Amino acid sequence: MVLLLLAIVCLSHLATLTSAKHLANGMVGLQGHVPKQREVAEFLSRTVQASNFSNSDEIQKLRATRAADVRRSFADAWNVYKKYAFGADEINPLTLEPVTTRNGWGATLIDALDTLHVMGLTDEFEEAAEKVSKINFNRNDGEPSKVFETNIRYIGGLISAYEQSDDRMFLKQATSLADIMLEAFDTSTGIPWQMWDVHTGKGSSEAGSSTLNNLAEIGSYQLEFFRLSQLTHDPVYHKAAQRVFDVLLDRNVPKKGTVYSVPGLYPIFLDIKTGKFISGKPNLGGGSDSFYEYLIKTWALSGFKLQRNLDMWKESMKGIKKYIFSRGSDGRLYMGVGDDDGLESISDTFTCFFPGTLALAARLLNDNDTLSIAQELVDACHNTFSSMATNIGPENFGFLPEGDDDSDLLDSQRSEIEKYGFYVDHPYYLMRPEAIESTFYLYRITGNEIYAEWIWKIWEGIKSNCAVDGGFAGLRDVRLGRKGGLIGTQESFVFSETFKYIYLTFAGADVMSLDDYVFSTEGHPFKRTIPFNGTF
């Protein structure tokens, strides 16, 4: 009997240790559920991409012509960058001057690697690889690094380049930089600093010496760090990213009447010292966006093993559907800012990533109702582009919720709502990819050619209004196009996302299929075929 009791105690202790280990790895769900083999097999059996793409000779010829057009424009912009700013973070497309925005490590150089590869620009890829091999991440321009941007642009770009090319130099560089950035996670809670100085080894916030950070910038490491742990067989990266969730869930309990009032509908700002939310209405735009994106995408990349990610996604979706989605006076479905304390009917172009992520989740979860919602949302985002004479949408826009009175609106806002269904708030455009990205997802998931046509119209608008000798510039006012003035900015995401999603729309459905890849928030494709059995 004594031996039996000892055995029971030992087994119980072992189960506790195993559970704790899996909890740290994110494999135990919010209610203690661990995915069973048959559940995982069911998810693995589902396909994301449509099987009904039109493949007539005419359509295939049109796609090939359009893909070649996008590739040619990308190559032209890349060659200008190579001539005047090779190795710099960016090039000013109006002055042709190199610009340092991301510590001088070459943000455009690294962000563009997998786009160069998928477009078959082999010589350019090899030249870029040679340049990347000489980067020393222990040196920078003297400014603190924004840890989030360093992860999604540099680490993500290097990991993807390695997966595409099998050149271990890229993995070595990704690991070297990730090891430096891991120091930013060495806080009392494990929640990272927003900024990290590689020279002084000190963290900070964009706001200065405060300990403020935001939801997106603490919750957008999970995808890259999970994959890096897989490739290096070192769990330290994955554990650091999952530790953020441990603390977030432990330190914040939703309570009506507080800043965090709806389960899974998280405020924007928190204090990294306490791990508690402090302000910021929940939304799907800048400061929040990729947190929600990575819940479902990291679950998919893990081979559907990270149950906590899925549970958090499902919990968040309940609040998002109830408090963030809002029918406008034009009948379209928008994404606002709010919780159970009310809705602010303002939105931005960042939110337009969400229909694509939602459509991906709908296919993975076999949820046709949610797929229909994603289609409605992308229609509203597309309307902000197609309503403009330029075929380019604004940075921020507002809408009038169905049934609401418009007495608080300006005359100009009322006029634009009557004309477009929404009003323009911030009219500029910086070549952001989010609306294109979601439209690409809906095209690949439904096979409906209308989405490809939408993207082509946007591309024509970009060429007509943004193309300059130095690449592609921003617009000061999408209502006016070039005559309203250009902005001398060409961020690295233009090469990693904007060009890539447009090109992939026409390159063929089998090129980087959504059944084979998960795209990061910076547009970097990670292979879904690398198995995960719960350990690294």
XYZ file of C-alpha atoms in Angstrom:
536
model
C 0.000 0.000 0.000
C 2.840 2.388 0.924
C 4.579 1.661 -2.392
C 1.324 2.242 -4.229
C 0.823 5.596 -2.512
C 4.411 6.584 -3.285
C 3.882 5.637 -6.915
C 0.712 7.733 -7.076
C 2.499 10.716 -5.520
C 5.405 10.355 -7.977
C 3.077 10.103 -10.954
C 1.134 13.133 -9.734
C 4.359 15.088 -9.314
C 5.515 14.053 -12.770
C 2.173 15.117 -14.251
C 2.498 18.501 -12.525
C 6.012 18.976 -13.879
C 4.933 17.954 -17.358
C 1.949 20.278 -17.227
C 4.120 23.150 -16.004
C 6.595 22.537 -18.807
C 3.851 22.518 -21.421
C 2.208 25.565 -19.860
C 5.465 27.481 -20.295
C 5.527 26.330 -23.889
C 1.899 27.351 -24.469
C 0.615 23.830 -25.108
C -1.980 23.849 -22.334
C -5.119 25.817 -23.113
C -6.819 28.396 -20.896
C -9.108 25.690 -19.485
C -6.335 23.112 -19.116
C -6.997 21.386 -22.440
C -4.059 19.772 -24.244
C -4.689 19.061 -27.945
C -5.241 15.387 -28.697
C -3.644 13.663 -31.651
C -6.954 13.256 -33.462
C -7.736 16.975 -33.049
C -4.366 17.923 -34.494
C -4.852 15.454 -37.354
C -8.219 17.045 -38.151
C -6.684 20.525 -38.380
C -3.780 19.231 -40.467
C -6.205 17.677 -42.937
C -7.864 21.005 -43.742
C -6.827 23.078 -46.724
C -6.686 26.854 -46.712
C -6.462 27.694 -50.395
C -9.313 27.428 -52.846
C -9.318 24.759 -55.540
C -11.512 26.636 -57.995
C -9.079 29.133 -59.543
C -9.817 29.898 -63.168
C -7.026 28.440 -65.305
C -8.116 29.348 -68.814
C -5.308 30.227 -71.214
C -6.494 33.832 -71.251
C -6.430 34.174 -67.455
C -3.048 32.479 -67.140
C -1.554 34.771 -69.766
C -3.011 37.820 -68.013
C -1.620 36.722 -64.646
C 1.837 36.118 -66.120
C 1.851 39.565 -67.752
C 0.817 41.232 -64.508
C 3.319 39.302 -62.382
C 6.086 40.294 -64.809
C 5.022 43.947 -64.544
C 5.222 43.890 -60.743
C 8.558 42.043 -60.831
C 9.999 44.588 -63.260
C 8.947 47.515 -61.053
C 10.372 45.802 -57.976
C 13.681 45.188 -59.770
C 13.833 48.820 -60.894
C 13.257 50.099 -57.359
C 15.761 47.607 -55.972
C 18.440 48.640 -58.467
C 18.043 52.295 -57.493
C 18.386 51.323 -53.816
C 21.466 49.229 -54.694
C 23.049 52.088 -56.656
C 22.509 54.872 -54.136
C 21.887 53.303 -50.709
C 22.914 49.629 -50.741
C 23.141 48.429 -47.134
C 21.304 51.463 -45.736
C 17.996 51.091 -43.958
C 16.104 52.994 -46.629
C 16.469 55.299 -49.590
C 14.646 58.595 -49.910
C 12.934 58.062 -53.282
C 12.814 61.784 -54.000
C 16.395 62.807 -53.146
C 18.095 59.393 -53.660
C 19.816 59.819 -50.291
C 20.403 56.851 -47.945
C 18.341 57.082 -44.767
C 19.016 55.536 -41.346
C 15.786 54.607 -39.565
C 16.462 51.124 -38.111
C 19.940 51.358 -36.581
C 21.806 51.312 -39.874
C 21.845 47.527 -40.179
C 20.121 47.558 -43.559
C 16.388 47.188 -42.989
C 15.522 47.253 -46.704
C 18.405 44.889 -47.489
C 17.135 42.209 -45.092
C 13.394 42.829 -45.396
C 13.610 42.334 -49.167
C 15.566 39.049 -49.172
C 12.695 36.577 -49.499
C 10.958 38.772 -52.100
C 14.123 38.748 -54.183
C 14.200 34.977 -53.835
C 10.573 34.274 -54.728
C 10.808 36.580 -57.744
C 13.795 34.620 -59.012
C 16.175 37.595 -58.858
C 19.090 35.273 -58.123
C 22.033 37.591 -58.774
C 20.468 40.331 -56.678
C 19.752 37.850 -53.860
C 23.361 36.637 -53.837
C 24.705 40.208 -53.794
C 22.414 41.001 -50.877
C 23.487 37.838 -49.036
C 27.130 38.862 -49.333
C 26.281 42.245 -47.812
C 24.226 40.666 -45.002
C 27.094 38.328 -44.060
C 29.212 41.359 -43.092
C 26.692 43.021 -40.750
C 27.797 43.339 -37.122
C 24.691 43.687 -34.968
C 26.764 44.728 -31.968
C 27.257 48.061 -33.661
C 24.578 50.515 -34.700
C 23.953 54.182 -35.388
C 24.043 55.020 -31.687
C 20.269 55.116 -31.266
C 18.304 52.535 -29.225
C 16.761 49.722 -31.245
C 13.003 49.344 -31.366
C 12.810 45.705 -30.291
C 9.528 44.907 -32.075
C 10.677 46.342 -35.404
C 14.041 44.616 -35.057
C 12.240 41.322 -34.644
C 9.722 41.567 -37.481
C 12.006 43.204 -40.060
C 15.449 41.830 -39.286
C 15.051 38.550 -37.402
C 11.970 37.530 -39.395
C 13.632 38.487 -42.677
C 16.763 36.493 -41.866
C 14.838 33.400 -40.771
C 12.759 33.434 -43.938
C 15.855 33.950 -46.120
C 17.404 30.907 -44.471
C 14.312 28.789 -45.080
C 14.195 29.862 -48.724
C 17.891 29.411 -49.486
C 19.276 26.916 -46.924
C 22.201 29.307 -46.433
C 23.103 28.914 -42.749
C 24.710 32.346 -42.703
C 21.212 33.819 -42.489
C 20.324 31.614 -39.509
C 23.596 32.523 -37.814
C 22.866 36.227 -38.243
C 19.268 35.810 -37.050
C 20.469 33.997 -33.931
C 23.164 36.584 -33.271
C 20.639 39.420 -33.357
C 17.988 37.511 -31.393
C 20.517 36.839 -28.628
C 21.139 40.579 -28.360
C 17.419 41.391 -28.333
C 16.740 38.720 -25.678
C 18.449 41.052 -23.221
C 15.459 43.376 -23.593
C 13.296 40.632 -22.044
C 15.408 40.633 -18.874
C 12.890 42.649 -16.857
C 11.136 41.939 -13.569
C 8.145 40.529 -15.454
C 9.797 39.155 -18.591
C 7.827 41.649 -20.687
C 10.337 43.343 -23.016
C 11.407 46.922 -23.118
C 10.105 48.839 -26.114
C 13.585 50.158 -26.942
C 16.978 48.548 -26.336
C 20.433 50.131 -26.577
C 22.928 47.526 -27.774
C 25.842 49.673 -26.579
C 24.736 50.492 -23.035
C 22.599 47.421 -22.416
C 19.740 49.614 -21.179
C 16.066 49.606 -22.026
C 13.647 52.487 -22.449
C 10.323 53.494 -23.931
C 9.635 55.667 -26.956
C 8.226 58.030 -24.355
C 11.671 58.231 -22.719
C 12.560 56.703 -19.371
C 9.068 55.336 -18.680
C 8.293 51.615 -18.610
C 5.434 51.870 -21.098
C 4.948 49.420 -23.949
C 2.023 48.433 -26.135
C 0.139 45.256 -26.951
C 1.555 44.718 -30.452
C 5.109 45.366 -29.317
C 5.017 42.750 -26.560
C 2.942 40.154 -28.405
C 4.578 39.988 -31.822
C 7.613 37.828 -31.075
C 5.799 34.524 -30.796
C 5.980 33.538 -34.479
C 9.633 34.384 -35.158
C 10.870 33.147 -31.774
C 8.951 29.868 -32.087
C 10.525 29.200 -35.468
C 13.981 30.244 -34.273
C 13.725 27.765 -31.386
C 12.788 25.061 -33.874
C 15.696 25.830 -36.180
C 18.307 26.165 -33.417
C 16.841 23.457 -31.126
C 17.083 26.016 -28.337
C 13.816 26.725 -26.445
C 15.075 29.991 -24.951
C 13.485 32.166 -27.650
C 10.079 30.474 -27.566
C 10.017 30.511 -23.768
C 10.781 34.234 -23.672
C 7.905 34.977 -26.057
C 5.455 32.701 -24.241
C 6.468 34.150 -20.864
C 4.833 37.399 -22.014
C 1.494 35.560 -22.255
C 2.045 33.927 -18.851
C 2.386 37.323 -17.200
C -0.282 39.058 -19.262
C -2.893 36.474 -18.278
C -1.753 36.230 -14.667
C -1.603 39.968 -13.916
C -4.769 41.097 -15.708
C -8.252 39.918 -14.790
C -11.107 41.478 -16.764
C -13.507 43.494 -14.608
C -16.392 45.657 -15.752
C -15.760 49.365 -15.245
C -11.955 49.042 -15.441
C -9.534 49.667 -18.292
C -9.666 45.917 -19.057
C -13.345 45.054 -18.982
C -13.988 42.454 -21.702
C -12.157 39.082 -21.667
C -9.679 38.887 -24.530
C -10.313 42.451 -25.671
C -7.078 43.982 -24.494
C -6.235 47.674 -23.914
C -3.250 49.033 -25.831
C -0.780 50.219 -23.202
C 0.742 48.442 -20.221
C 3.548 48.900 -17.724
C 6.298 46.329 -18.187
C 7.231 46.550 -14.496
C 3.829 45.444 -13.271
C 2.603 43.628 -16.358
C -0.739 45.431 -15.986
C -2.738 47.349 -18.553
C -2.996 51.065 -17.905
C -4.792 52.735 -20.831
C -5.877 52.662 -24.461
C -9.221 51.546 -25.876
C -9.082 48.120 -27.562
C -8.815 48.136 -31.345
C -7.283 46.224 -34.246
C -5.073 49.061 -35.504
C -1.594 50.309 -34.733
C -0.396 49.322 -31.263
C -2.616 46.225 -31.134
C -2.855 44.641 -34.579
C -0.159 41.955 -34.776
C -0.821 40.717 -31.218
C -4.107 39.217 -32.417
C -2.575 38.179 -35.750
C 0.110 36.113 -34.017
C -2.347 34.263 -31.796
C -3.782 32.318 -34.714
C -0.690 32.265 -36.933
C 1.667 30.879 -34.283
C -0.920 28.207 -33.498
C -0.927 27.226 -37.181
C 2.882 27.326 -37.438
C 3.146 24.999 -34.422
C 1.197 22.340 -36.275
C -1.834 23.254 -34.113
C -0.080 22.262 -30.871
C -0.051 25.625 -29.036
C -3.547 25.328 -27.597
C -3.303 28.468 -25.482
C -2.864 30.572 -28.621
C -6.058 29.139 -30.083
C -8.000 29.640 -26.860
C -6.841 33.245 -26.583
C -7.835 33.843 -30.206
C -11.321 32.437 -29.637
C -11.791 34.478 -26.480
C -10.638 37.642 -28.250
C -12.931 37.002 -31.194
C -16.004 37.025 -28.955
C -15.214 40.557 -27.826
C -14.087 41.736 -31.255
C -17.283 40.588 -32.955
C -19.440 42.190 -30.262
C -17.644 45.498 -29.658
C -15.199 46.258 -32.504
C -17.132 45.323 -35.637
C -19.747 47.925 -36.474
C -22.194 48.322 -39.345
C -21.831 51.734 -40.975
C -24.553 53.988 -42.331
C -23.566 52.769 -45.822
C -24.309 49.157 -44.827
C -20.652 48.115 -44.818
C -18.958 46.383 -41.887
C -16.187 48.446 -40.263
C -13.692 48.002 -37.429
C -13.763 50.689 -34.768
C -12.253 51.357 -31.343
C -14.081 50.304 -28.201
C -15.303 47.879 -25.569
C -18.426 47.554 -23.408
C -18.094 51.263 -22.567
C -18.858 52.327 -26.134
C -17.485 52.563 -29.674
C -15.413 55.259 -31.361
C -16.169 55.066 -35.086
C -12.631 55.756 -36.259
C -10.335 53.350 -38.036
C -6.977 53.197 -39.797
C -5.332 51.338 -42.633
C -3.552 49.040 -40.148
C -6.898 47.433 -39.264
C -7.211 46.291 -42.868
C -4.784 43.433 -42.154
C -7.484 41.775 -40.055
C -9.881 40.495 -42.738
C -7.059 38.386 -44.172
C -6.079 36.951 -40.799
C -9.743 36.333 -40.016
C -10.237 34.515 -43.332
C -7.183 32.355 -42.605
C -8.575 31.472 -39.172
C -11.981 30.731 -40.672
C -10.493 28.200 -43.064
C -8.350 26.575 -40.387
C -11.361 26.300 -38.077
C -13.834 25.372 -40.842
C -16.011 28.370 -39.978
C -17.879 29.645 -43.040
C -19.831 32.266 -41.086
C -16.600 33.929 -40.012
C -15.286 33.735 -43.575
C -18.363 35.707 -44.682
C -17.545 38.347 -42.059
C -13.977 38.555 -43.374
C -15.351 39.180 -46.863
C -17.550 41.991 -45.581
C -14.645 43.592 -43.749
C -12.317 43.467 -46.746
C -15.065 45.037 -48.863
C -15.152 48.039 -46.503
C -11.357 48.331 -46.619
C -11.370 48.077 -50.397
C -14.006 50.795 -50.602
C -11.612 53.244 -48.909
C -9.292 52.655 -51.888
C -11.730 52.313 -54.783
C -13.674 55.438 -53.739
C -10.630 57.624 -54.350
C -9.830 58.754 -57.891
C -6.276 57.529 -57.216
C -7.461 54.004 -56.246
C -5.399 54.489 -53.065
C -6.841 54.674 -49.562
C -6.052 57.054 -46.675
C -4.072 56.338 -43.515
C -7.072 56.999 -41.224
C -10.786 57.214 -41.853
C -14.019 57.472 -39.923
C -17.533 56.147 -40.405
C -21.027 56.786 -39.079
C -22.456 53.756 -37.264
C -25.808 52.603 -38.582
C -28.652 54.393 -36.807
C -26.381 57.045 -35.233
C -27.057 60.722 -35.596
C -24.487 62.748 -37.532
C -24.819 65.964 -35.521
C -21.275 65.641 -34.107
C -19.715 65.476 -37.560
C -18.239 68.367 -39.491
C -19.959 69.415 -42.714
C -16.986 68.095 -44.697
C -17.242 64.720 -42.942
C -20.962 64.452 -43.630
C -20.328 65.291 -47.260
C -17.682 62.579 -47.629
C -19.858 59.991 -45.882
C -22.639 60.747 -48.348
C -20.176 60.450 -51.229
C -17.972 57.537 -50.132
C -19.647 55.903 -47.121
C -16.761 57.078 -44.881
C -14.803 60.271 -44.290
C -11.064 60.801 -44.688
C -9.316 61.639 -41.426
C -5.580 61.446 -42.229
C -5.342 61.622 -46.026
C -1.761 60.487 -46.631
C -0.531 57.137 -47.973
C 2.860 55.575 -47.228
C 2.687 52.497 -49.486
C 1.266 50.453 -46.626
C 0.302 46.881 -47.557
C -2.523 45.913 -45.202
C -5.519 46.281 -47.540
C -3.568 44.556 -50.318
C -2.543 41.785 -47.925
C -6.101 40.988 -46.872
C -7.340 41.102 -50.448
C -4.572 38.648 -51.383
C -5.736 36.288 -48.617
C -9.353 36.467 -49.756
C -8.254 35.771 -53.328
C -6.198 32.726 -52.372
C -8.904 31.439 -49.998
C -11.964 31.929 -52.220
C -10.501 31.786 -55.721
C -12.730 34.732 -56.672
C -11.029 36.727 -59.438
C -12.690 39.945 -58.290
C -10.078 40.183 -55.531
C -7.235 39.921 -58.042
C -8.856 42.734 -60.021
C -9.083 44.873 -56.895
C -5.372 44.419 -56.277
C -4.517 45.224 -59.882
C -6.493 48.485 -59.687
C -4.578 49.449 -56.540
C -1.294 48.599 -58.257
C -2.249 50.787 -61.236
C -3.030 53.596 -58.797
C 0.330 53.144 -57.074
C 2.218 53.231 -60.367
C 0.345 56.311 -61.578
C 0.657 58.280 -58.358
C 3.656 57.020 -56.377
C 6.284 55.846 -58.896
C 9.311 58.162 -59.090
C 12.880 57.811 -60.348
C 13.993 56.742 -56.867
C 11.354 54.039 -56.392
C 7.962 54.717 -54.846
C 7.063 57.750 -52.746
C 4.155 58.397 -50.415
C 1.197 60.676 -51.141
C 0.229 63.624 -48.981
C -3.427 63.355 -49.951
C -4.948 60.306 -51.653
C -7.826 62.475 -52.871
C -5.437 64.607 -54.910
C -2.708 62.183 -55.965
C 0.587 63.595 -57.239
C -0.710 67.139 -57.434
C -1.273 67.086 -53.694
C 2.432 66.456 -53.101
C 4.719 63.480 -52.536
C 6.372 62.212 -49.349
C 10.024 61.172 -49.547
C 9.621 57.926 -47.637
C 9.992 54.346 -48.851
C 9.982 52.031 -45.844
C 11.426 48.532 -46.007
C 7.945 46.977 -45.840
C 7.357 48.230 -49.398
C 9.800 45.508 -50.509
C 8.825 42.843 -47.973
C 5.042 43.198 -48.112
C 3.521 45.577 -50.643
C 5.424 44.242 -53.644
C 5.287 40.640 -52.442
C 1.520 40.408 -51.958
C 0.809 42.067 -55.294
C 3.264 39.770 -57.074
C 1.982 36.604 -55.388
C -1.569 37.447 -56.443
C -0.530 36.922 -60.072
C 2.425 34.525 -59.769
C 0.219 31.440 -59.467
C -1.678 29.934 -56.547
C 0.995 27.281 -56.023
C 3.694 29.909 -55.401
C 3.956 30.207 -51.615
C 0.613 28.493 -51.071
C -1.175 29.293 -47.815
C -1.282 25.531 -47.269
C 2.525 25.513 -47.162
C 3.408 28.835 -45.543
C 2.442 31.177 -42.727
C 3.279 34.827 -43.417
C 4.585 36.979 -40.585
C 3.233 40.439 -39.859
C 6.078 41.778 -42.035
C 5.156 39.462 -44.906
C 7.948 36.935 -44.325
C 6.897 33.383 -45.274
C 7.670 30.571 -42.799
C 7.241 26.958 -43.845
C 4.353 25.056 -42.259
C 6.039 21.738 -43.036
C 8.565 21.804 -40.169
C 7.128 19.418 -37.536
C 6.738 20.238 -33.830
C 6.186 17.536 -31.220
C 6.222 19.723 -28.136
C 9.980 19.948 -27.661
C 12.848 21.685 -29.378
